């Protein structure tokens, strides 16, 4: 097991933890657009509001600047330089109608990279429960919001669903395309993780290699429980977040 | 807008895309424990199964090796060196009873870093809708699975809920603690993104700085809709994934 804390003394360690906690708090406030006009409070306000020293506040801000989230302008102050769109995970599943502030209310535009009929690759065939080589439609696109890339998705869709997907106009989002194509859905499943952008993906998304991506593998089932689509989706996490809500169940003590 | 593809010719570009797609497919198979005995198929099988050249297969495997997911042993083959736990997002919300294969069925053990009563920091106070300086319990811990760190979580919990949280035994997971403390829940909300591990967080989680983390901000409400807890949770995405399921709603064409 590697050490929990770096080597310096206890007081310095405590301070480094404070920097991390403050950075976390400010970062999520930036991401939910919580600073009016995108302008961060003055250093002295951040110090007072969090009970932290000037050095701690400055270090937290320096980390956020290094991550490209904020910039400091002499005489003006520190302002947010990213715009994060938060989309309901239920919307991303296609389980609820999209809301106007999310990504999926006809706001997105796809740039299609590939839309070809291919033999389904072995690994995906297994996931779909079909023999390798079964024909599928590979539909790969970059999702743009305001002409800026937000995500790249590679879908492998089986026939007959893929038949109509191959020709229907693809002008906004995946679910709109599916609706246009007349496909019937059952369940949608996301496996959610995070990965670093490789140079090619970084180039497609306008990021530097090594930037963090949200990685989602999606499987879509038909109403009878047959999986007909597997998608690999990578999103720019600096520009988009997902929100998930659920009601916590009572759990008996000791359970 | 930065270029979508790197500079080399079209054939080379197409091949680099194939490497990326194959890497994605193998990576998710590794993460869902899809290779029997953790042993990857031979190069020739991967070539045949995916209709790809030896060079493409080798490059995809090299990327996965560089990411620390697989290793090659002379004479034995290529095997998986990570173990990923997949946990239902509904379980992580505390919305359903934990299953035995997830993280939350008494499998996790916390290493408490901090459990102190502090004035709630300004940024969190705003999220909780209370005046800055209102007392809260800061409960920070590393979540361990099989003695290996999986996540670090910093909770800011308001009173009266925090009263019992401060003294109750904390031996497995957050929801078990809450149940023991007798707290009543309403809704749980996660905002999900990804971030790079800073050196301190990396040290706590046994990762190298710059490794990808899943970042989750959680807000927990009481049954009356009053938020009483904000948590910042960072998980090792090489060791844990979340799965979310929903039924896709029919969407009329053109909607």
Coordinates of C-alpha atoms in Angstrom, one line a residue:
Chain A
X1 CA 0.0 0.0 0.0
X2 CA 1.4 3.4 -0.9
X3 CA 1.4 6.1 1.7
X4 CA -1.8 8.0 2.3
X5 CA -0.2 11.4 2.7
X6 CA 2.9 13.0 1.1
X7 CA 6.0 13.3 3.1
X8 CA 6.0 16.8 4.6
X9 CA 5.0 17.6 8.2
X10 CA 1.5 17.3 9.6
X11 CA 0.7 21.0 9.4
X12 CA 1.8 21.2 5.7
X13 CA -0.2 18.0 5.0
X14 CA -3.3 19.4 6.5
X15 CA -2.9 22.5 4.4
X16 CA -2.5 20.5 1.2
X17 CA -5.8 18.7 2.0
X18 CA -7.5 22.1 2.5
X19 CA -6.3 23.2 -0.9
X20 CA -7.7 20.0 -2.5
X21 CA -11.1 20.4 -0.7
X22 CA -11.4 24.1 -1.7
X23 CA -10.5 23.3 -5.3
X24 CA -13.2 20.6 -5.3
X25 CA -15.8 23.0 -4.0
X26 CA -15.0 25.8 -6.4
X27 CA -14.7 23.4 -9.3
X28 CA -18.2 22.0 -8.9
X29 CA -19.6 25.5 -8.4
X30 CA -18.0 26.5 -11.8
X31 CA -19.5 23.4 -13.4
X32 CA -23.0 24.1 -12.2
X33 CA -22.6 27.8 -13.3
X34 CA -22.9 28.9 -9.8
X35 CA -20.9 32.1 -10.1
X36 CA -23.0 35.1 -11.3
X37 CA -21.6 36.4 -14.5
X38 CA -18.9 33.7 -14.4
X39 CA -16.9 36.0 -12.0
X40 CA -15.3 34.3 -9.0
X41 CA -15.4 36.1 -5.6
X42 CA -12.3 38.0 -4.6
X43 CA -9.6 36.2 -2.8
X44 CA -10.5 37.8 0.4
X45 CA -14.1 36.7 0.1
X46 CA -13.0 33.1 -0.6
X47 CA -10.7 33.3 2.4
X48 CA -13.5 34.5 4.7
X49 CA -16.2 32.3 3.3
X50 CA -14.1 29.1 3.7
X51 CA -12.0 30.1 6.7
X52 CA -8.8 29.5 4.7
X53 CA -5.5 31.3 4.4
X54 CA -4.6 33.4 1.4
X55 CA -1.9 30.9 0.4
X56 CA -4.5 28.1 0.4
X57 CA -7.0 30.1 -1.7
X58 CA -4.2 31.0 -4.2
X59 CA -3.1 27.4 -4.6
X60 CA -6.6 26.2 -5.2
X61 CA -7.1 28.9 -7.9
X62 CA -3.7 28.0 -9.4
X63 CA -4.9 24.4 -9.8
X64 CA -8.1 25.4 -11.5
X65 CA -6.2 27.8 -13.8
X66 CA -3.8 24.9 -14.7
X67 CA -6.9 22.8 -15.6
X68 CA -8.1 25.5 -17.9
X69 CA -11.3 26.3 -16.0
X70 CA -10.6 29.9 -14.9
X71 CA -8.4 32.8 -16.0
X72 CA -7.3 35.9 -14.2
X73 CA -7.4 39.3 -15.8
X74 CA -5.5 42.1 -14.2
X75 CA -7.8 44.7 -12.7
X76 CA -11.0 42.6 -13.5
X77 CA -10.6 39.5 -11.5
X78 CA -10.9 35.8 -12.0
X79 CA -13.5 34.5 -14.4
X80 CA -14.8 31.1 -15.6
X81 CA -13.6 30.2 -19.1
X82 CA -15.6 27.0 -19.7
X83 CA -19.3 26.4 -20.2
X84 CA -20.5 23.0 -18.9
X85 CA -23.8 21.6 -20.1
X86 CA -25.5 19.3 -17.6
X87 CA -27.8 16.7 -19.0
X88 CA -30.0 14.3 -17.2
X89 CA -28.8 10.7 -17.3
X90 CA -32.4 9.7 -17.8
X91 CA -32.5 11.9 -20.9
X92 CA -29.2 10.4 -22.1
X93 CA -30.9 7.0 -21.8
X94 CA -33.8 8.3 -23.8
X95 CA -36.0 7.4 -20.9
X96 CA -37.6 10.9 -20.6
X97 CA -38.3 13.7 -23.0
X98 CA -35.4 16.0 -23.3
X99 CA -35.4 19.4 -21.5
X100 CA -34.4 22.6 -23.0
X101 CA -31.3 23.1 -20.8
X102 CA -29.9 19.6 -21.6
X103 CA -28.0 18.4 -24.6
X104 CA -30.7 16.5 -26.4
X105 CA -33.4 19.0 -27.2
X106 CA -32.4 19.3 -30.8
X107 CA -29.4 21.3 -29.7
X108 CA -26.8 18.8 -30.8
X109 CA -25.6 18.4 -34.4
X110 CA -23.7 15.3 -35.5
X111 CA -20.7 15.3 -37.8
X112 CA -20.8 11.8 -39.3
X113 CA -17.4 10.1 -39.5
X114 CA -18.6 6.7 -40.7
X115 CA -21.9 5.0 -41.6
X116 CA -21.1 1.7 -43.2
X117 CA -22.4 -1.9 -43.2
X118 CA -19.6 -4.1 -41.8
X119 CA -19.4 -7.6 -40.2
X120 CA -19.9 -7.1 -36.5
X121 CA -16.5 -7.3 -34.8
X122 CA -16.0 -10.3 -32.5
X123 CA -16.0 -8.5 -29.2
X124 CA -19.2 -6.6 -30.0
X125 CA -20.8 -9.7 -31.4
X126 CA -20.4 -11.4 -28.1
X127 CA -22.1 -8.5 -26.3
X128 CA -24.9 -8.6 -28.8
X129 CA -25.3 -12.4 -28.6
X130 CA -24.8 -12.9 -32.4
X131 CA -22.2 -14.8 -34.4
X132 CA -19.2 -12.8 -35.3
X133 CA -19.6 -11.6 -38.9
X134 CA -23.3 -10.9 -38.6
X135 CA -23.9 -7.7 -40.6
X136 CA -24.2 -4.5 -38.6
X137 CA -24.2 -0.8 -39.3
X138 CA -21.3 1.1 -37.8
X139 CA -22.4 4.7 -37.2
X140 CA -19.7 6.9 -35.8
X141 CA -20.1 10.6 -35.3
X142 CA -18.9 13.6 -33.4
X143 CA -21.6 15.4 -31.4
X144 CA -21.3 19.1 -31.7
X145 CA -22.9 21.8 -29.6
X146 CA -22.7 25.3 -31.0
X147 CA -20.2 23.9 -33.5
X148 CA -17.9 22.7 -30.8
X149 CA -17.2 19.0 -30.3
X150 CA -18.6 17.5 -27.1
X151 CA -18.5 13.8 -27.7
X152 CA -17.5 11.0 -30.1
X153 CA -19.8 7.9 -30.4
X154 CA -19.3 4.7 -32.3
X155 CA -22.5 2.6 -32.6
X156 CA -22.7 -0.9 -33.8
X157 CA -26.4 -1.6 -34.7
X158 CA -27.8 -4.9 -35.8
X159 CA -30.4 -5.3 -38.6
X160 CA -33.3 -4.9 -39.1
X161 CA -33.1 -1.8 -36.9
X162 CA -30.0 -0.7 -38.7
X163 CA -31.7 -0.8 -42.1
X164 CA -33.6 2.4 -41.5
X165 CA -30.8 4.0 -39.5
X166 CA -28.5 3.7 -42.5
X167 CA -30.6 6.0 -44.7
X168 CA -32.7 8.3 -42.4
X169 CA -31.6 11.9 -42.0
X170 CA -29.3 12.3 -39.0
X171 CA -29.6 15.9 -38.1
X172 CA -29.7 16.2 -34.3
X173 CA -29.3 13.4 -31.7
X174 CA -29.3 9.6 -31.7
X175 CA -32.8 9.2 -30.2
X176 CA -34.2 11.6 -32.8
X177 CA -32.6 9.5 -35.5
X178 CA -34.0 6.3 -34.0
X179 CA -37.4 7.8 -33.8
X180 CA -37.2 9.0 -37.4
X181 CA -36.1 5.5 -38.4
X182 CA -39.0 4.0 -36.5
X183 CA -37.0 1.7 -34.3
X184 CA -38.6 0.3 -31.1
X185 CA -36.7 0.4 -27.9
X186 CA -36.7 -1.5 -24.6
X187 CA -34.0 -1.0 -22.0
X188 CA -30.8 1.1 -22.3
X189 CA -27.8 0.3 -20.2
X190 CA -24.7 2.6 -19.6
X191 CA -21.5 1.4 -18.0
X192 CA -19.8 4.6 -16.9
X193 CA -16.1 5.2 -16.3
X194 CA -13.4 7.6 -17.2
X195 CA -10.4 7.4 -19.5
X196 CA -7.7 9.7 -20.8
X197 CA -8.0 11.0 -24.3
X198 CA -5.6 9.3 -26.7
X199 CA -4.0 11.6 -29.3
X200 CA -6.6 10.7 -32.0
X201 CA -9.6 11.2 -29.8
X202 CA -8.1 14.3 -28.3
X203 CA -7.7 15.7 -31.9
X204 CA -11.4 14.9 -32.7
X205 CA -12.6 16.6 -29.6
X206 CA -10.3 19.6 -29.6
X207 CA -8.6 18.6 -26.4
X208 CA -5.0 18.0 -25.4
X209 CA -4.0 14.3 -25.2
X210 CA -4.3 13.0 -21.7
X211 CA -7.4 15.1 -20.9
X212 CA -10.1 13.3 -18.9
X213 CA -13.1 11.9 -20.7
X214 CA -16.2 10.4 -19.4
X215 CA -16.4 6.9 -21.0
X216 CA -19.8 5.3 -21.5
X217 CA -20.5 1.9 -23.0
X218 CA -24.2 1.8 -24.0
X219 CA -26.2 -1.3 -24.9
X220 CA -29.8 -0.8 -26.2
X221 CA -32.3 -3.6 -26.2
X222 CA -35.5 -4.0 -28.2
X223 CA -38.8 -4.4 -26.4
X224 CA -38.3 -8.2 -26.2
X225 CA -34.9 -7.9 -24.4
X226 CA -32.8 -8.5 -27.5
X227 CA -29.7 -6.2 -27.6
X228 CA -29.4 -4.6 -31.0
X229 CA -27.0 -1.7 -30.4
X230 CA -23.7 -1.3 -28.7
X231 CA -22.1 2.2 -28.5
X232 CA -18.8 3.5 -27.2
X233 CA -19.3 7.1 -26.2
X234 CA -16.5 9.5 -25.0
X235 CA -17.5 12.9 -23.8
X236 CA -15.5 16.0 -22.9
X237 CA -16.0 16.2 -19.2
X238 CA -14.9 19.9 -19.1
X239 CA -18.0 20.7 -21.2
X240 CA -20.6 18.2 -20.1
X241 CA -21.8 16.4 -17.0
X242 CA -24.6 14.0 -16.3
X243 CA -27.0 14.3 -13.4
X244 CA -28.7 11.3 -12.0
X245 CA -31.5 11.4 -9.3
X246 CA -33.1 8.6 -7.3
X247 CA -35.0 8.3 -4.0
X248 CA -33.0 6.7 -1.3
X249 CA -34.6 3.6 0.2
X250 CA -34.9 3.2 3.9
X251 CA -32.3 0.6 5.0
X252 CA -32.8 -1.2 8.3
X253 CA -29.9 -0.6 10.8
X254 CA -27.3 -3.2 10.3
X255 CA -28.3 -4.0 6.7
Chain B
X1 CA -12.0 24.4 -34.8
X2 CA -9.1 22.0 -34.6
X3 CA -8.7 19.4 -37.3
X4 CA -10.8 16.2 -36.9
X5 CA -8.0 13.9 -38.1
X6 CA -4.2 14.0 -37.8
X7 CA -2.1 14.9 -40.7
X8 CA -1.1 11.5 -42.4
X9 CA -2.7 10.2 -45.5
X10 CA -6.2 8.8 -45.6
X11 CA -5.2 5.1 -45.5
X12 CA -3.1 5.7 -42.4
X13 CA -5.9 7.8 -40.8
X14 CA -8.4 5.0 -41.4
X15 CA -6.0 2.5 -39.7
X16 CA -5.5 4.8 -36.7
X17 CA -9.3 4.9 -36.3
X18 CA -9.4 1.1 -36.4
X19 CA -6.8 0.9 -33.6
X20 CA -8.9 3.2 -31.5
X21 CA -12.1 1.3 -32.1
X22 CA -10.4 -2.1 -31.4
X23 CA -8.8 -0.6 -28.2
X24 CA -12.3 0.6 -27.1
X25 CA -13.9 -2.8 -27.7
X26 CA -11.1 -4.8 -25.9
X27 CA -11.1 -2.3 -23.0
X28 CA -14.8 -2.6 -22.2
X29 CA -14.5 -6.4 -22.5
X30 CA -11.7 -6.3 -19.9
X31 CA -13.8 -4.1 -17.6
X32 CA -16.8 -6.4 -17.7
X33 CA -14.5 -9.4 -17.0
X34 CA -15.3 -10.8 -20.4
X35 CA -12.1 -12.8 -21.0
X36 CA -12.3 -16.3 -19.4
X37 CA -9.5 -16.6 -16.8
X38 CA -8.4 -13.0 -17.7
X39 CA -6.5 -14.4 -20.7
X40 CA -6.9 -12.4 -24.0
X41 CA -7.3 -14.3 -27.3
X42 CA -4.2 -14.7 -29.4
X43 CA -3.2 -12.0 -31.8
X44 CA -4.4 -14.2 -34.7
X45 CA -7.8 -14.7 -33.1
X46 CA -8.2 -11.0 -32.5
X47 CA -7.2 -10.3 -36.1
X48 CA -9.7 -12.9 -37.5
X49 CA -12.5 -11.9 -35.1
X50 CA -12.3 -8.2 -35.9
X51 CA -11.1 -8.3 -39.5
X52 CA -8.0 -6.3 -38.7
X53 CA -4.3 -6.5 -39.5
X54 CA -1.6 -7.7 -37.2
X55 CA -0.2 -4.2 -36.9
X56 CA -3.6 -2.8 -35.8
X57 CA -4.1 -5.5 -33.2
X58 CA -0.6 -4.9 -31.9
X59 CA -1.0 -1.2 -31.6
X60 CA -4.3 -1.6 -29.8
X61 CA -2.7 -4.0 -27.3
X62 CA 0.2 -1.7 -26.8
X63 CA -2.2 1.1 -25.9
X64 CA -3.9 -1.1 -23.3
X65 CA -0.5 -2.2 -21.9
X66 CA 0.5 1.5 -21.6
X67 CA -2.7 2.1 -19.7
X68 CA -1.7 -0.7 -17.3
X69 CA -4.7 -2.9 -18.1
X70 CA -2.9 -5.9 -19.6
X71 CA 0.5 -7.5 -19.5
X72 CA 2.2 -9.9 -21.8
X73 CA 4.1 -12.9 -20.5
X74 CA 6.5 -14.6 -22.9
X75 CA 5.2 -18.1 -23.7
X76 CA 1.9 -17.6 -21.8
X77 CA 0.1 -14.8 -23.6
X78 CA -1.6 -11.5 -22.7
X79 CA -3.6 -11.3 -19.5
X80 CA -5.7 -8.8 -17.7
X81 CA -4.0 -7.2 -14.6
X82 CA -6.8 -5.1 -13.3
X83 CA -10.0 -6.1 -11.5
X84 CA -13.0 -3.8 -12.1
X85 CA -16.0 -3.8 -9.8
X86 CA -19.2 -2.7 -11.4
X87 CA -21.8 -1.2 -9.1
X88 CA -25.3 -0.2 -9.9
X89 CA -25.8 3.5 -9.9
X90 CA -29.1 2.9 -8.2
X91 CA -27.2 1.2 -5.4
X92 CA -24.7 4.0 -5.2
X93 CA -27.7 6.3 -4.8
X94 CA -28.9 4.0 -2.0
X95 CA -32.1 3.6 -3.9
X96 CA -32.0 -0.2 -4.0
X97 CA -30.6 -2.8 -1.7
X98 CA -27.0 -3.6 -2.6
X99 CA -26.2 -6.8 -4.5
X100 CA -23.4 -9.1 -3.7
X101 CA -21.3 -8.3 -6.8
X102 CA -21.4 -4.6 -6.3
X103 CA -19.4 -2.5 -3.9
X104 CA -21.9 -1.8 -1.2
X105 CA -22.9 -5.1 0.2
X106 CA -20.6 -4.7 3.3
X107 CA -17.6 -5.3 1.1
X108 CA -16.2 -1.8 1.5
X109 CA -14.2 -0.6 4.5
X110 CA -13.6 3.1 5.3
X111 CA -10.4 4.6 6.4
X112 CA -11.5 7.8 8.1
X113 CA -9.3 10.8 7.4
X114 CA -11.4 13.4 9.1
X115 CA -14.6 13.6 11.2
X116 CA -14.8 17.0 12.6
X117 CA -17.5 19.6 13.3
X118 CA -16.6 22.7 11.3
X119 CA -18.4 25.8 10.0
X120 CA -19.9 24.8 6.7
X121 CA -17.7 26.4 3.9
X122 CA -19.3 29.1 1.9
X123 CA -19.6 27.2 -1.4
X124 CA -21.2 24.2 0.2
X125 CA -23.4 26.4 2.4
X126 CA -24.9 27.9 -0.8
X127 CA -25.6 24.4 -2.2
X128 CA -27.2 23.4 1.1
X129 CA -29.2 26.6 1.4
X130 CA -27.9 27.6 4.8
X131 CA -25.9 30.6 6.0
X132 CA -22.1 30.2 5.7
X133 CA -20.8 29.2 9.1
X134 CA -23.7 27.0 10.0
X135 CA -22.1 24.0 11.8
X136 CA -21.6 20.8 9.8
X137 CA -19.8 17.5 10.2
X138 CA -17.0 17.0 7.7
X139 CA -16.6 13.3 7.2
X140 CA -13.8 12.4 4.9
X141 CA -12.7 8.8 4.2
X142 CA -11.0 6.5 1.8
X143 CA -13.1 3.6 0.6
X144 CA -11.2 0.4 0.6
X145 CA -12.0 -2.9 -1.2
X146 CA -9.8 -5.8 -0.2
X147 CA -7.6 -3.3 1.6
X148 CA -7.0 -1.4 -1.7
X149 CA -8.2 2.2 -2.1
X150 CA -11.1 2.7 -4.5
X151 CA -12.4 6.1 -3.7
X152 CA -12.0 9.2 -1.6
X153 CA -15.2 11.0 -0.3
X154 CA -15.6 14.2 1.5
X155 CA -19.0 14.7 3.1
X156 CA -20.4 17.9 4.6
X157 CA -23.5 16.9 6.6
X158 CA -25.8 19.4 8.4
X159 CA -27.2 18.9 11.9
X160 CA -29.3 17.2 13.3
X161 CA -28.5 14.3 10.9
X162 CA -24.8 14.9 11.5
X163 CA -25.3 14.5 15.3
X164 CA -25.6 10.7 15.1
X165 CA -23.2 10.4 12.2
X166 CA -20.4 11.9 14.3
X167 CA -20.5 9.0 16.9
X168 CA -22.0 6.0 15.2
X169 CA -19.6 3.2 14.2
X170 CA -18.5 3.6 10.5
X171 CA -17.4 0.1 9.5
X172 CA -18.6 -0.4 5.9
X173 CA -20.4 2.0 3.6
X174 CA -22.0 5.4 3.9
X175 CA -25.6 4.2 3.7
X176 CA -24.9 1.6 6.3
X177 CA -23.6 4.4 8.5
X178 CA -26.6 6.5 7.8
X179 CA -28.9 3.6 8.6
X180 CA -27.1 3.0 11.9
X181 CA -27.3 6.6 12.7
X182 CA -31.0 6.5 12.0
X183 CA -31.0 9.3 9.4
X184 CA -34.1 9.7 7.1
X185 CA -33.5 10.2 3.4
X186 CA -35.3 11.6 0.5
X187 CA -33.7 12.1 -2.9
X188 CA -30.1 11.6 -3.8
X189 CA -28.5 13.5 -6.7
X190 CA -25.2 12.8 -8.5
X191 CA -23.5 15.1 -10.9
X192 CA -21.1 12.9 -12.8
X193 CA -17.9 13.9 -14.6
X194 CA -14.3 13.0 -14.8
X195 CA -11.1 14.7 -13.6
X196 CA -7.4 14.0 -13.5
X197 CA -5.9 12.9 -10.2
X198 CA -3.9 15.7 -8.5
X199 CA -0.7 14.4 -6.7
X200 CA -2.4 14.3 -3.3
X201 CA -5.5 12.5 -4.4
X202 CA -3.3 10.2 -6.5
X203 CA -1.2 9.4 -3.4
X204 CA -4.3 8.6 -1.4
X205 CA -5.7 6.3 -4.1
X206 CA -2.4 4.6 -5.0
X207 CA -2.4 6.0 -8.6
X208 CA 0.0 8.1 -10.6
X209 CA -0.8 11.8 -10.8
X210 CA -2.8 12.5 -14.0
X211 CA -4.7 9.2 -13.8
X212 CA -8.4 9.5 -14.8
X213 CA -11.0 9.6 -11.9
X214 CA -14.7 9.5 -12.0
X215 CA -15.9 12.6 -10.2
X216 CA -19.2 12.6 -8.5
X217 CA -20.8 15.5 -6.5
X218 CA -23.7 14.1 -4.4
X219 CA -26.4 16.0 -2.7
X220 CA -28.7 14.1 -0.3
X221 CA -32.1 15.5 0.7
X222 CA -34.3 14.7 3.6
X223 CA -37.9 13.4 3.0
X224 CA -39.1 17.0 3.0
X225 CA -36.7 18.0 0.2
X226 CA -34.2 19.9 2.4
X227 CA -30.6 19.1 1.3
X228 CA -28.6 18.0 4.3
X229 CA -25.4 16.5 2.8
X230 CA -23.0 17.4 0.0
X231 CA -20.3 15.0 -0.9
X232 CA -17.3 15.1 -3.3
X233 CA -16.5 11.6 -4.4
X234 CA -13.5 10.6 -6.6
X235 CA -13.3 7.0 -7.7
X236 CA -10.5 5.0 -9.4
X237 CA -12.0 4.3 -12.7
X238 CA -9.6 1.5 -13.5
X239 CA -11.1 -0.4 -10.6
X240 CA -14.7 0.6 -10.5
X241 CA -17.5 1.5 -12.9
X242 CA -21.1 2.3 -12.5
X243 CA -24.0 0.8 -14.4
X244 CA -27.2 2.7 -15.0
X245 CA -30.3 1.2 -16.6
X246 CA -33.5 2.8 -17.8
X247 CA -36.4 2.0 -20.2
X248 CA -36.2 4.1 -23.3
X249 CA -39.4 6.0 -23.9
X250 CA -41.1 6.0 -27.4
X251 CA -40.4 9.4 -29.0
X252 CA -42.6 10.4 -31.9
X253 CA -40.8 11.0 -35.2
X254 CA -39.6 14.5 -35.4
X255 CA -39.7 15.1 -31.6

